[in-house]
mmCIF file of C-alpha atoms and ligand atoms in Angstrom:
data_model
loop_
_atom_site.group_PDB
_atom_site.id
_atom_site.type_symbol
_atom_site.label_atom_id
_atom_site.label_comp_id
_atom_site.label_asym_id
_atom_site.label_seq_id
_atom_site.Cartn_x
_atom_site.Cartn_y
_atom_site.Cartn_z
ATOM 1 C CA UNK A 26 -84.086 12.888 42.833
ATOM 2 C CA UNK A 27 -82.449 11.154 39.975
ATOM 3 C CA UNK A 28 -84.370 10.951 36.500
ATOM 4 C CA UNK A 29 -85.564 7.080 35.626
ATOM 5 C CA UNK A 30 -82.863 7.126 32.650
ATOM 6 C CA UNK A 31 -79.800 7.035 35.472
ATOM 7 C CA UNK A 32 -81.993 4.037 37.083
ATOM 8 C CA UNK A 33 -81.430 1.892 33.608
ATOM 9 C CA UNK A 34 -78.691 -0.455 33.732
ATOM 10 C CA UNK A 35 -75.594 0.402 32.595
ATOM 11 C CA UNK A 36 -74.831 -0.960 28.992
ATOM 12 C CA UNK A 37 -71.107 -2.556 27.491
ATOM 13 C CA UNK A 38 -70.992 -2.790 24.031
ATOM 14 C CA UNK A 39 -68.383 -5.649 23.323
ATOM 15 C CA UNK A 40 -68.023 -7.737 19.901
ATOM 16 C CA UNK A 41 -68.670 -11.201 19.874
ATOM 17 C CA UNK A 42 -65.509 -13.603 19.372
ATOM 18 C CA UNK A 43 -61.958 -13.105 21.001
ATOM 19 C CA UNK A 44 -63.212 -9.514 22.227
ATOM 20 C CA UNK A 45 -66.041 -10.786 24.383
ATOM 21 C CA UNK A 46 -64.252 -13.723 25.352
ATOM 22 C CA UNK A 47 -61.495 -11.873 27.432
ATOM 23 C CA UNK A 48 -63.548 -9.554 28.507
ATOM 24 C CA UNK A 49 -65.322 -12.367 30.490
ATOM 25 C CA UNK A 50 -62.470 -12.595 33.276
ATOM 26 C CA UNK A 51 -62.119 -9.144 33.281
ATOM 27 C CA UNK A 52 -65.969 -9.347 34.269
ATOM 28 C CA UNK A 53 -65.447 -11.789 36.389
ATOM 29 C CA UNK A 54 -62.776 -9.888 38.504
ATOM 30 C CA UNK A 55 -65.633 -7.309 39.086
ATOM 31 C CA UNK A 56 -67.782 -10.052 39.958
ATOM 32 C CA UNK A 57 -70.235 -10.190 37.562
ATOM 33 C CA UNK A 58 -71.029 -13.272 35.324
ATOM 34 C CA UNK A 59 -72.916 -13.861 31.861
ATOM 35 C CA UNK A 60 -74.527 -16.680 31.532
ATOM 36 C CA UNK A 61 -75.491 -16.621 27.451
ATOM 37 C CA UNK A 62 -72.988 -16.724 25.141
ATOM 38 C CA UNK A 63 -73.092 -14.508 21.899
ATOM 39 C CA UNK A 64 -71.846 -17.337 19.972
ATOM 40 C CA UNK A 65 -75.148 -19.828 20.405
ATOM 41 C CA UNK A 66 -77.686 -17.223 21.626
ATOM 42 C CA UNK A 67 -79.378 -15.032 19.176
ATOM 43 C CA UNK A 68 -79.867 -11.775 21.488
ATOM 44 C CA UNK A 69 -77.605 -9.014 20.988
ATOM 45 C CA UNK A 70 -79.173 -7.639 24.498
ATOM 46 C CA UNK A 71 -77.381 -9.768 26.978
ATOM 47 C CA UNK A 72 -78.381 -9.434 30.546
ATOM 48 C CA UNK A 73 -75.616 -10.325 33.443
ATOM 49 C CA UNK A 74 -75.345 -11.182 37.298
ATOM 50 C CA UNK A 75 -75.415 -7.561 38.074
ATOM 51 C CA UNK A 76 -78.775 -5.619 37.624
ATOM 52 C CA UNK A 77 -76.673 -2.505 36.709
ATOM 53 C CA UNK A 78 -75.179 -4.067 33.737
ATOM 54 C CA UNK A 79 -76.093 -5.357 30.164
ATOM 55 C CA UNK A 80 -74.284 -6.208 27.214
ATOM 56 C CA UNK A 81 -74.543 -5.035 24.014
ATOM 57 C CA UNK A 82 -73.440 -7.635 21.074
ATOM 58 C CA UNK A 83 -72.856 -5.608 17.878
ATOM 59 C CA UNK A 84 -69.835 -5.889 15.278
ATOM 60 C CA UNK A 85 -66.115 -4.965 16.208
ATOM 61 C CA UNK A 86 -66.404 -1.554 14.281
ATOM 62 C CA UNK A 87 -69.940 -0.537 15.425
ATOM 63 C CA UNK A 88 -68.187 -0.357 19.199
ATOM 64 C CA UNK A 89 -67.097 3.026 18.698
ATOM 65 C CA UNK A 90 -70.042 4.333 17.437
ATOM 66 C CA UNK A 91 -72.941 2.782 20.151
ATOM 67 C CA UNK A 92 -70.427 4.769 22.464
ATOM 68 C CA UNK A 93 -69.609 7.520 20.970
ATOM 69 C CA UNK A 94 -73.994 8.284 20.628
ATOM 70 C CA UNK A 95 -74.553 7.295 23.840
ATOM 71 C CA UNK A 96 -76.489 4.205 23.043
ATOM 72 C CA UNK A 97 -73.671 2.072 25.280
ATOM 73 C CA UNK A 98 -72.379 4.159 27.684
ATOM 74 C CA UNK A 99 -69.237 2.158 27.423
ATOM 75 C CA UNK A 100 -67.914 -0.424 25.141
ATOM 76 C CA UNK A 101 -64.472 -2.401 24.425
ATOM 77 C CA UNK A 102 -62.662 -2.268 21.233
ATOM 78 C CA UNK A 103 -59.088 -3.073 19.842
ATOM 79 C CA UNK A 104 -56.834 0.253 19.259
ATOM 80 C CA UNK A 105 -56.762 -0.916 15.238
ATOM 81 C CA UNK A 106 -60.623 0.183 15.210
ATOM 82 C CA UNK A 107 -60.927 2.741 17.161
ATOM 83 C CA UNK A 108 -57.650 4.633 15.265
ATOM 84 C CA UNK A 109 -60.116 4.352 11.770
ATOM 85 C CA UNK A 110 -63.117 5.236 13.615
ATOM 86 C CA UNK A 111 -61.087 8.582 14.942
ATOM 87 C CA UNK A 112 -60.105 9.471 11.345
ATOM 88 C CA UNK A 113 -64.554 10.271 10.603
ATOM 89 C CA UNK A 114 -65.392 10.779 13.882
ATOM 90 C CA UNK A 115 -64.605 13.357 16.114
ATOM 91 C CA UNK A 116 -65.244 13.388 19.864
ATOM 92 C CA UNK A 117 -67.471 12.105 22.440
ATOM 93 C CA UNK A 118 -65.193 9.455 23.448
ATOM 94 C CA UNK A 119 -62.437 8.528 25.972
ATOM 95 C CA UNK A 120 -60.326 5.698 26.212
ATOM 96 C CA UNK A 121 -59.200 5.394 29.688
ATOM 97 C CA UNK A 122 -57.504 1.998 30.050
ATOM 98 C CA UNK A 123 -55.300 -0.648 27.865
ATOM 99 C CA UNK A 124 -56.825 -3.966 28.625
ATOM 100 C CA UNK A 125 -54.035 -5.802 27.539
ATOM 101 C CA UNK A 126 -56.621 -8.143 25.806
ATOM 102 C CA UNK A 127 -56.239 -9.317 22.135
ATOM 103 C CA UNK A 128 -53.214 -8.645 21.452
ATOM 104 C CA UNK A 129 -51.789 -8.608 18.419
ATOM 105 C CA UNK A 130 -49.922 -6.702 15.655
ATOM 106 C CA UNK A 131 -50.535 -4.197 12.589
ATOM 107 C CA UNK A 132 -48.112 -5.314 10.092
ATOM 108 C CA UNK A 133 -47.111 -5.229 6.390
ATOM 109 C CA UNK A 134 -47.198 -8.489 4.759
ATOM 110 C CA UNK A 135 -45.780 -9.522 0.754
ATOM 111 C CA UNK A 136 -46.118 -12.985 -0.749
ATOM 112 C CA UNK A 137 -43.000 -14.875 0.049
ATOM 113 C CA UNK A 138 -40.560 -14.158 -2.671
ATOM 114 C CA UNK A 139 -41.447 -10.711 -3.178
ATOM 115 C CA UNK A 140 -38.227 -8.357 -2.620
ATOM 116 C CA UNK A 141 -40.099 -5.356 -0.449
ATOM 117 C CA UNK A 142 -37.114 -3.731 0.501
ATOM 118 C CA UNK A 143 -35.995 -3.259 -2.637
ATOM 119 C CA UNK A 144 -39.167 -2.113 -4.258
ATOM 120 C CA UNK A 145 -38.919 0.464 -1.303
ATOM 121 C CA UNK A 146 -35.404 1.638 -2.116
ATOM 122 C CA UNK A 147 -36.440 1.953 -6.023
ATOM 123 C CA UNK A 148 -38.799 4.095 -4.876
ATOM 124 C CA UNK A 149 -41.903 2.171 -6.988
ATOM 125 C CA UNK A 150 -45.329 3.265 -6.261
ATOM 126 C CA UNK A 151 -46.819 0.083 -4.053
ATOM 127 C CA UNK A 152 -50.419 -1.025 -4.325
ATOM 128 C CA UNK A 153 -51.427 -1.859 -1.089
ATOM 129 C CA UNK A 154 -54.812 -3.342 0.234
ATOM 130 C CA UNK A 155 -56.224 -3.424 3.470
ATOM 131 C CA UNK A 156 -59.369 -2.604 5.911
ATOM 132 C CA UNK A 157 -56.923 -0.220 7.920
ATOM 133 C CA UNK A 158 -56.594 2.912 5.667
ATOM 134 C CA UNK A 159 -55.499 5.493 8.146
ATOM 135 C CA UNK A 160 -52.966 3.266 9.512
ATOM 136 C CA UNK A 161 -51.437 2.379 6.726
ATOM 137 C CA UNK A 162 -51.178 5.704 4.715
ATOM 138 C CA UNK A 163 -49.947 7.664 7.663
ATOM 139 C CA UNK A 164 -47.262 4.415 7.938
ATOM 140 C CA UNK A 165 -46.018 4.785 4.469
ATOM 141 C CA UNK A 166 -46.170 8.672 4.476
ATOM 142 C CA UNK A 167 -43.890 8.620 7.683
ATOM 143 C CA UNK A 168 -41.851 6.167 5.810
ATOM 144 C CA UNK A 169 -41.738 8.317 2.407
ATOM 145 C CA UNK A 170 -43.292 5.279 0.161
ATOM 146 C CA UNK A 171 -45.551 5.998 -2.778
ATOM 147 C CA UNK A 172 -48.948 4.286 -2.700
ATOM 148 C CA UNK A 173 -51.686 3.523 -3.797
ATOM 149 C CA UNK A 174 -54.500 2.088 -0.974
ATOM 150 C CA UNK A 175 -57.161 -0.736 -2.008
ATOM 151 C CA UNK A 176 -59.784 -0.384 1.061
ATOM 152 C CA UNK A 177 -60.864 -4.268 1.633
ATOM 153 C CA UNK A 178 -63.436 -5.073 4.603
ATOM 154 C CA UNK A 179 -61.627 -8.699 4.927
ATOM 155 C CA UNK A 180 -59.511 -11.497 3.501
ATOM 156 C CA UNK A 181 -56.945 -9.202 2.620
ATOM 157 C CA UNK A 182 -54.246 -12.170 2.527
ATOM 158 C CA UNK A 183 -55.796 -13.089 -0.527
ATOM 159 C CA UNK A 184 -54.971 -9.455 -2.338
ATOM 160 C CA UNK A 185 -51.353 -10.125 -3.375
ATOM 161 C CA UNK A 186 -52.229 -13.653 -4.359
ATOM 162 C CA UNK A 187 -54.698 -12.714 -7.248
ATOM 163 C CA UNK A 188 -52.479 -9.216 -7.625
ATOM 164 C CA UNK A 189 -54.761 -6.654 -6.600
ATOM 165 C CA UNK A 190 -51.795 -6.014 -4.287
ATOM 166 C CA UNK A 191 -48.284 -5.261 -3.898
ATOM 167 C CA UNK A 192 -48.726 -5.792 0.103
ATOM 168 C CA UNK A 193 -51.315 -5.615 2.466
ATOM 169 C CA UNK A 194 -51.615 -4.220 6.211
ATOM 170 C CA UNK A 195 -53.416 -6.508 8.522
ATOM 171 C CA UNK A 196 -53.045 -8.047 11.919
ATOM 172 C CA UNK A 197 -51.308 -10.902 12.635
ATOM 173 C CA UNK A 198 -51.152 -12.688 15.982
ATOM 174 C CA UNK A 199 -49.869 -16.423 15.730
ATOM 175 C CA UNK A 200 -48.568 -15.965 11.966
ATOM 176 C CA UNK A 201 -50.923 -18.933 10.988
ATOM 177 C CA UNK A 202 -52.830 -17.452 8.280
ATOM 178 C CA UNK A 203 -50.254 -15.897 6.759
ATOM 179 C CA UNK A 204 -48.632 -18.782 6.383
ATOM 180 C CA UNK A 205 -51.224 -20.621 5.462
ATOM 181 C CA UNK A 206 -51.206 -18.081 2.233
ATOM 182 C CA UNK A 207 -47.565 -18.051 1.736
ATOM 183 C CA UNK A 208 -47.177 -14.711 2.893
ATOM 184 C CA UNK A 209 -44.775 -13.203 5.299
ATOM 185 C CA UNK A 210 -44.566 -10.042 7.809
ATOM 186 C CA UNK A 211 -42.146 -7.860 6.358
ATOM 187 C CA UNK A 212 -42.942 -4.387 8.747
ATOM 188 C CA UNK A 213 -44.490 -3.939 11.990
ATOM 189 C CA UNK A 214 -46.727 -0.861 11.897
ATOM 190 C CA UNK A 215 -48.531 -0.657 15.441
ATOM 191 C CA UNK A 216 -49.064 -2.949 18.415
ATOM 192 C CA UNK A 217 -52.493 -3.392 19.102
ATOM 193 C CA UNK A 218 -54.790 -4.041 22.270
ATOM 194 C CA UNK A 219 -58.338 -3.901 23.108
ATOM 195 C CA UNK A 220 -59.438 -0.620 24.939
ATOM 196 C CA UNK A 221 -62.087 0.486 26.704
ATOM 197 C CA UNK A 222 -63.634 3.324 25.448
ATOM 198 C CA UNK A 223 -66.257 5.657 27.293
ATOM 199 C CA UNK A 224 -69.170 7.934 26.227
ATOM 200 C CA UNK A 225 -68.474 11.180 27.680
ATOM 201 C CA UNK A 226 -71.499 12.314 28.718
ATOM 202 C CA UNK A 227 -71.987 8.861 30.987
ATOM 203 C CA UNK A 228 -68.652 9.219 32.548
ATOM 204 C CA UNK A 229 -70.352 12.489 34.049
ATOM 205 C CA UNK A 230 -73.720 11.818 34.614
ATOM 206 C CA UNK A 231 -73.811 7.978 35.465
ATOM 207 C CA UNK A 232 -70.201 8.078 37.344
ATOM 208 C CA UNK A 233 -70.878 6.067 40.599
ATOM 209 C CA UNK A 234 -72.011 3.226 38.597
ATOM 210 C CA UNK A 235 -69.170 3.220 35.723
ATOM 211 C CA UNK A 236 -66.345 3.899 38.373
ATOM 212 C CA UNK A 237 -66.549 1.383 40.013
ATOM 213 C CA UNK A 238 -66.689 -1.132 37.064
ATOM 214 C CA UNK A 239 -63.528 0.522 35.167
ATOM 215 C CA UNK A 240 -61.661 0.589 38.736
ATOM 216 C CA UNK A 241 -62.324 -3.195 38.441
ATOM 217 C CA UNK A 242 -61.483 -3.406 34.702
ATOM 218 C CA UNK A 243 -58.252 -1.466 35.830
ATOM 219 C CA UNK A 244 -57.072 -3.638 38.298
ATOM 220 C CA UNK A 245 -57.636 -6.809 35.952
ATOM 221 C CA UNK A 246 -56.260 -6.229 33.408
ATOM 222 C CA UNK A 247 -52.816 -4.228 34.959
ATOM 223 C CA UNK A 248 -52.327 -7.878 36.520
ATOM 224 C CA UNK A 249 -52.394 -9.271 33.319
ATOM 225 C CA UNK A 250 -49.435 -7.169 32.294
ATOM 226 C CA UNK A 251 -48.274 -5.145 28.851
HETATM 227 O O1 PRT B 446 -64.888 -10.190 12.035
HETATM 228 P P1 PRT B 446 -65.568 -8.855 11.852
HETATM 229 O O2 PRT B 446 -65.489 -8.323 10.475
HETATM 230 O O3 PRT B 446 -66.923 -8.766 12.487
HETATM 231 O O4 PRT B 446 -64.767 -7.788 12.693
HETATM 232 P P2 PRT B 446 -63.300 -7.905 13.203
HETATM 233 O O5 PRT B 446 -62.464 -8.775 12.363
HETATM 234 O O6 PRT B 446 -62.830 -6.493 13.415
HETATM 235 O O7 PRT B 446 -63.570 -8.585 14.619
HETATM 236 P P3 PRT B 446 -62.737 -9.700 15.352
HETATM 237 O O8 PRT B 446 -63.607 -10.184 16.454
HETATM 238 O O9 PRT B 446 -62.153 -10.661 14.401
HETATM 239 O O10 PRT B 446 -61.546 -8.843 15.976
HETATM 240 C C1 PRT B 446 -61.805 -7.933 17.006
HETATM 241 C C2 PRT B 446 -60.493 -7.304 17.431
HETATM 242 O O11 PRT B 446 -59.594 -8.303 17.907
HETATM 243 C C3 PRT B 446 -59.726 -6.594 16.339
HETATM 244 O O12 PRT B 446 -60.230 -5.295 16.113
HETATM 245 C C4 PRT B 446 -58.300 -6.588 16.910
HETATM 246 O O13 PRT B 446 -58.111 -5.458 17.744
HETATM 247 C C5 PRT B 446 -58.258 -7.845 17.777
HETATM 248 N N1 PRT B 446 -57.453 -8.955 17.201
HETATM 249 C C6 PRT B 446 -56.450 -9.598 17.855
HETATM 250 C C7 PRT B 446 -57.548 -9.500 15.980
HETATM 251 C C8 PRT B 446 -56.566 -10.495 15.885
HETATM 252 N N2 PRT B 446 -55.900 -10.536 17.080
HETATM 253 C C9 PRT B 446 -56.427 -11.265 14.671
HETATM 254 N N3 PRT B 446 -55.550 -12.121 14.587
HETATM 255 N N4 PRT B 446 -58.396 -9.266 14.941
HETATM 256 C C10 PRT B 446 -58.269 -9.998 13.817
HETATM 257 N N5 PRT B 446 -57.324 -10.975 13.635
HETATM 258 C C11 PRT B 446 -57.330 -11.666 12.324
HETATM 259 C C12 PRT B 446 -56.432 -10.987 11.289
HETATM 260 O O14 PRT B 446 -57.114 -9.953 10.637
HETATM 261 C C13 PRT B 446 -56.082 -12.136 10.347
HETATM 262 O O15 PRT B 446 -57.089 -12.363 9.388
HETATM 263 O O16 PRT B 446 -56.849 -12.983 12.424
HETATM 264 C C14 PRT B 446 -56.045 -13.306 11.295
HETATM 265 C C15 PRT B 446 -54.604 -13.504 11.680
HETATM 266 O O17 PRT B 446 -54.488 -14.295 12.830
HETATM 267 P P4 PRT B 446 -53.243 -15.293 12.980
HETATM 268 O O18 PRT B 446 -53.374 -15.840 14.371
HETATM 269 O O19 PRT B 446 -53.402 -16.340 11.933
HETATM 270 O O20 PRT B 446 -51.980 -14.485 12.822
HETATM 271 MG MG1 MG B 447 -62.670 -10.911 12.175
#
């Protein structure tokens, strides 16, 4: 006899954008569909194909929390949120698989022009803004460089441009808006993929359903390769 909260569906948390858009064939390989899209719907419940699975549509650095309480008992979010989210939050969590979806990379970026190597090697104190503040102070204490961290929550290109910023430490994928802001990579700091992430507690209790589903997730996204 099983109480009625193991009968509920199982429930994904997944932002909307480039996160829930490749997780869609990775749904598909399980064979399960979603027939709203967060974009032009307005529910942030989304149903699927499968009556043992809903979606949950919240923002990119909520994922780690609606999992880590329990409210989604499992949830997809890149490795760039989920490393600030384990600097406040302790526990609750696993992160079984790399999904080798949205890719990208953690980098330092300067306004073109601006000589970072030598401002390293003089040892000045950089000013450096970004949304990542873990990442990039545990970067530049590995690296032995003074600074001083500007938390942003977005548009960080913009920083050195108005000079609230030496550098910044954001992602970068094709290069285009860093270019489009005459700014250029000058460090890589971390490689960065989506991962999904499961409540504890649900990876014990509600097993049979989530195995299943991360076996699939598993096999989907190993084809897609590193
Ligand atoms: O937008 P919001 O504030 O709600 O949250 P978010 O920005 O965290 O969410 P979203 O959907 O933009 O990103 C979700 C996840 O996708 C991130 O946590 C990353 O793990 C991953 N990802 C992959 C990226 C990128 N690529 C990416 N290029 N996230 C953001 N970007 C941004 C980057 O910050 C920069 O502003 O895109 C811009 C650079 O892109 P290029 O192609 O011009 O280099
Ligand atoms: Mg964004």
């Amino acid at each position: 006899m099983s109480p009625a909260s193991l009968d509920r569906p199982l429930t994904l948390a997944l932002s909307k954008g480039r996160i829930f858009d490749e997780t869609m064939p990775l749904l598909a390989a399980a064979g399960i569909q979603v027939s709203e899209n967060p974009e032009t719907s307005r529910k942030l419940i989304l149903p699927t194909s499968s009556p043992d699975l809903q979606l949950i549509i919240v923002r990119a650095s909520d994922v780690p929390t609606y999992v880590q309480y329990g409210a989604a008992d499992f949830g997809i979010a890149g490795k760039d949120v989920l490393y600030e989210h384990a600097a406040e939050h302790a526990g609750g969590l696993y992160q079984p698989i790399d999904l080798n979806i949205a890719r990208c990379r953690l980098c330092v970026a300067v306004r073109e022009g601006f000589d970072y190597e030598a401002a390293v090697h003089q040892g000045s104190r950089l000013r450096i803004a970004t949304k990542y503040v873990r990442a990039a102070r545990e970067h530049f204490a590995r690296k032995g460089v003074y600074v001083d961290i500007i938390k942003l929550y977005g548009s960080m290109e913009l920083a050195p441009l108005v000079g609230l910023a030496d550098a910044i430490v954001d992602l970068v994928s094709t290069g285009g808006t860093l270019k489009a802001n005459k700014l250029v990579a000058v460090e890589d700091v971390a490689d960065i993929s989506a991962r999904l992430i499961v409540n504890q507690a649900s990876l014990k209790t509600r097993a049979a359903k989530l195995q299943p589903l991360i076996e699939a997730f598993a096999r989907a996204s190993a084809s897609k390769g590193p």
